[in-house]
mmCIF file of C-alpha atoms in Angstrom:
data_model
loop_
_atom_site.group_PDB
_atom_site.id
_atom_site.type_symbol
_atom_site.label_atom_id
_atom_site.label_comp_id
_atom_site.label_asym_id
_atom_site.label_seq_id
_atom_site.Cartn_x
_atom_site.Cartn_y
_atom_site.Cartn_z
ATOM 1 C CA MET A 1 102.620 95.315 129.901
ATOM 2 C CA PRO A 2 101.307 95.493 126.354
ATOM 3 C CA LEU A 3 97.692 94.282 126.303
ATOM 4 C CA PHE A 4 95.900 93.693 123.019
ATOM 5 C CA VAL A 5 92.127 93.143 123.235
ATOM 6 C CA PHE A 6 90.391 91.163 120.486
ATOM 7 C CA ILE A 7 86.617 91.555 120.100
ATOM 8 C CA GLY A 8 84.109 90.478 117.484
ATOM 9 C CA THR A 9 83.888 87.141 115.770
ATOM 10 C CA HIS A 10 86.927 84.917 116.027
ATOM 11 C CA LEU A 11 88.508 83.537 112.915
ATOM 12 C CA PRO A 12 90.664 80.539 112.033
ATOM 13 C CA GLU A 13 93.258 83.042 110.776
ATOM 14 C CA ILE A 14 93.880 84.272 114.340
ATOM 15 C CA ARG A 15 96.358 81.455 114.979
ATOM 16 C CA GLU A 16 98.395 82.455 111.917
ATOM 17 C CA CYS A 17 98.283 86.119 112.946
ATOM 18 C CA LEU A 18 99.655 85.166 116.361
ATOM 19 C CA ARG A 19 102.464 83.115 114.825
ATOM 20 C CA HIS A 20 103.412 86.002 112.549
ATOM 21 C CA LEU A 21 103.334 88.558 115.360
ATOM 22 C CA GLN A 22 105.381 86.364 117.655
ATOM 23 C CA GLN A 23 108.009 85.490 115.050
ATOM 24 C CA ASN A 24 108.329 88.857 113.344
ATOM 25 C CA VAL A 25 107.129 91.567 115.691
ATOM 26 C CA ILE A 26 106.962 90.666 119.363
ATOM 27 C CA ARG A 27 109.808 88.130 119.753
ATOM 28 C CA GLN A 28 109.215 87.580 123.448
ATOM 29 C CA PRO A 29 106.986 85.311 125.513
ATOM 30 C CA LEU A 30 103.348 85.845 124.706
ATOM 31 C CA ARG A 31 100.353 85.140 126.906
ATOM 32 C CA LEU A 32 96.877 84.451 125.571
ATOM 33 C CA LEU A 33 93.876 84.988 127.801
ATOM 34 C CA TRP A 34 91.455 82.673 126.024
ATOM 35 C CA PRO A 35 87.772 81.919 126.793
ATOM 36 C CA SER A 36 87.187 78.607 128.585
ATOM 37 C CA GLY A 37 85.479 76.057 126.399
ATOM 38 C CA LEU A 38 87.004 77.323 123.159
ATOM 39 C CA ALA A 39 89.852 75.014 122.257
ATOM 40 C CA PHE A 40 93.215 76.481 121.340
ATOM 41 C CA GLU A 41 95.382 73.479 120.490
ATOM 42 C CA ASN A 42 99.015 73.582 119.453
ATOM 43 C CA ALA A 43 99.850 77.072 120.651
ATOM 44 C CA PRO A 44 103.018 78.428 119.034
ATOM 45 C CA GLU A 45 106.261 78.084 120.938
ATOM 46 C CA ASN A 46 106.666 80.543 123.845
ATOM 47 C CA VAL A 47 102.923 81.162 123.953
ATOM 48 C CA GLN A 48 101.215 80.496 127.279
ATOM 49 C CA VAL A 49 97.452 79.986 127.050
ATOM 50 C CA THR A 50 95.461 80.927 130.177
ATOM 51 C CA TYR A 51 91.779 80.080 130.052
ATOM 52 C CA PHE A 52 89.204 82.278 131.792
ATOM 53 C CA ASP A 53 85.449 82.152 132.245
ATOM 54 C CA GLY A 54 84.059 85.583 131.479
ATOM 55 C CA CYS A 55 85.681 88.984 131.886
ATOM 56 C CA GLN A 56 84.618 89.210 135.527
ATOM 57 C CA ASN A 57 86.969 86.224 136.167
ATOM 58 C CA LEU A 58 90.113 87.505 134.470
ATOM 59 C CA PRO A 59 93.475 86.956 136.120
ATOM 60 C CA ASP A 60 95.014 89.922 137.889
ATOM 61 C CA PHE A 61 96.911 91.995 135.344
ATOM 62 C CA ALA A 62 99.680 92.578 137.896
ATOM 63 C CA ASP A 63 100.840 89.039 137.068
ATOM 64 C CA LEU A 64 101.336 90.109 133.457
ATOM 65 C CA ASP A 65 103.769 93.002 133.888
ATOM 66 C CA THR A 66 106.546 91.665 131.685
ATOM 67 C CA GLU A 67 104.557 89.825 129.048
ATOM 68 C CA THR A 68 102.713 90.828 125.941
ATOM 69 C CA THR A 69 99.149 89.640 126.450
ATOM 70 C CA PHE A 70 96.369 89.023 123.942
ATOM 71 C CA LEU A 71 92.906 88.936 125.513
ATOM 72 C CA PHE A 72 90.103 87.385 123.477
ATOM 73 C CA ILE A 73 86.581 88.403 124.446
ATOM 74 C CA ASP A 74 84.294 85.345 124.382
ATOM 75 C CA PRO A 75 81.977 85.697 121.356
ATOM 76 C CA ARG A 76 79.473 83.259 122.913
ATOM 77 C CA ARG A 77 78.682 85.593 125.811
ATOM 78 C CA PHE A 78 76.605 88.766 125.819
ATOM 79 C CA LEU A 79 79.289 91.014 124.372
ATOM 80 C CA LEU A 80 78.188 94.323 125.857
ATOM 81 C CA GLU A 81 78.288 92.824 129.347
ATOM 82 C CA GLU A 82 81.748 91.392 128.665
ATOM 83 C CA ILE A 83 83.038 94.793 127.554
ATOM 84 C CA TYR A 84 81.667 96.450 130.714
ATOM 85 C CA ASP A 85 83.212 93.728 132.910
ATOM 86 C CA LEU A 86 86.545 94.159 131.138
ATOM 87 C CA ALA A 87 86.427 97.942 131.552
ATOM 88 C CA ASP A 88 85.682 97.583 135.279
ATOM 89 C CA HIS A 89 88.479 95.019 135.686
ATOM 90 C CA MET A 90 90.990 97.267 133.927
ATOM 91 C CA ALA A 91 89.925 100.396 135.823
ATOM 92 C CA LEU A 92 90.440 98.667 139.183
ATOM 93 C CA ARG A 93 93.964 97.743 138.117
ATOM 94 C CA LYS A 94 94.726 101.068 136.431
ATOM 95 C CA ALA A 95 95.379 99.246 133.168
ATOM 96 C CA SER A 96 94.510 100.188 129.618
ATOM 97 C CA PRO A 97 94.744 98.270 126.365
ATOM 98 C CA THR A 98 97.626 98.892 123.995
ATOM 99 C CA ARG A 99 95.393 98.217 120.997
ATOM 100 C CA ILE A 100 91.814 97.084 120.415
ATOM 101 C CA ILE A 101 91.398 94.745 117.468
ATOM 102 C CA THR A 102 88.064 93.773 115.985
ATOM 103 C CA CYS A 103 87.891 90.517 114.062
ATOM 104 C CA VAL A 104 85.042 90.280 111.568
ATOM 105 C CA ASP A 105 83.967 87.026 109.960
ATOM 106 C CA THR A 106 82.469 88.643 106.875
ATOM 107 C CA LEU A 107 80.300 85.618 106.020
ATOM 108 C CA ILE A 108 78.599 85.668 109.419
ATOM 109 C CA ALA A 109 78.335 89.470 109.321
ATOM 110 C CA SER A 110 76.680 89.314 105.887
ATOM 111 C CA GLN A 111 73.992 87.002 107.313
ATOM 112 C CA SER A 112 73.145 88.899 110.518
ATOM 113 C CA THR A 113 72.027 92.507 110.682
ATOM 114 C CA ALA A 114 72.174 92.469 114.487
ATOM 115 C CA LEU A 115 75.790 91.271 114.466
ATOM 116 C CA ARG A 116 76.703 93.826 111.773
ATOM 117 C CA ASN A 117 75.316 96.623 113.957
ATOM 118 C CA TRP A 118 77.301 95.443 116.968
ATOM 119 C CA LEU A 119 80.477 95.048 114.900
ATOM 120 C CA GLU A 120 80.016 98.563 113.524
ATOM 121 C CA ALA A 121 80.233 99.920 117.065
ATOM 122 C CA ALA A 122 83.248 97.709 117.791
ATOM 123 C CA VAL A 123 85.011 98.896 114.621
ATOM 124 C CA TYR A 124 84.441 102.515 115.620
ATOM 125 C CA TYR A 125 86.441 101.999 118.835
ATOM 126 C CA SER A 126 89.104 99.748 117.320
ATOM 127 C CA ASP A 127 92.663 100.498 116.328
ATOM 128 C CA VAL A 128 92.803 97.545 113.927
ATOM 129 C CA VAL A 129 90.106 95.637 112.028
ATOM 130 C CA LEU A 130 90.705 92.190 110.531
ATOM 131 C CA LEU A 131 88.269 91.041 107.849
ATOM 132 C CA GLY A 132 88.296 87.273 107.533
ATOM 133 C CA ASN A 133 86.433 84.630 105.568
ATOM 134 C CA ARG A 134 86.271 86.969 102.585
ATOM 135 C CA SER A 135 86.641 84.160 100.043
ATOM 136 C CA GLU A 136 83.337 82.670 101.260
ATOM 137 C CA THR A 137 81.491 86.011 101.239
ATOM 138 C CA ALA A 138 79.916 87.816 98.293
ATOM 139 C CA LYS A 139 82.446 90.291 96.897
ATOM 140 C CA SER A 140 79.765 92.994 96.751
ATOM 141 C CA PHE A 141 79.125 92.669 100.512
ATOM 142 C CA VAL A 142 82.837 92.895 101.394
ATOM 143 C CA ARG A 143 83.298 95.906 99.085
ATOM 144 C CA ASP A 144 80.223 97.713 100.437
ATOM 145 C CA TYR A 145 81.183 96.869 104.029
ATOM 146 C CA GLN A 146 84.662 98.335 103.609
ATOM 147 C CA GLN A 147 83.390 101.382 101.739
ATOM 148 C CA SER A 148 80.804 102.156 104.418
ATOM 149 C CA PHE A 149 83.638 102.601 106.957
ATOM 150 C CA ALA A 150 85.876 104.478 104.518
ATOM 151 C CA LYS A 151 83.094 107.022 103.887
ATOM 152 C CA ARG A 152 82.793 107.638 107.622
ATOM 153 C CA CYS A 153 86.597 107.879 108.006
ATOM 154 C CA TYR A 154 86.965 105.043 110.534
#
């Protein structure tokens, strides 16, 4: 079962990314494990949305053997605790993520040093990084943010 884990800040562009992946890359039923209380209306065709309340309450991954699954870590919760709960959940089921994707809302990151520090750690462990909300963010911040990772070879 391919399992893609999304961490970081969640962006409006996520829905479009999912549509593109489903139509052009995955082409099979897709399951979203989405945090309870965050609305996800009008899911694309063949996308099943399963809501969960915290990573300690995830569904059993054995139910997901034949599906591609996207798991979205709840950005409203204490993120470090969520990551530990997810790691414990996956270890018990002998599962591992196919890819880890960090989503960065650059406007929010530009306004919060604490969030930037956390996202830096998330980027380090990620396979893919999506930078969103760039049109609303100072170009100098986006450029410097990207260059800081390029210099460290992330």
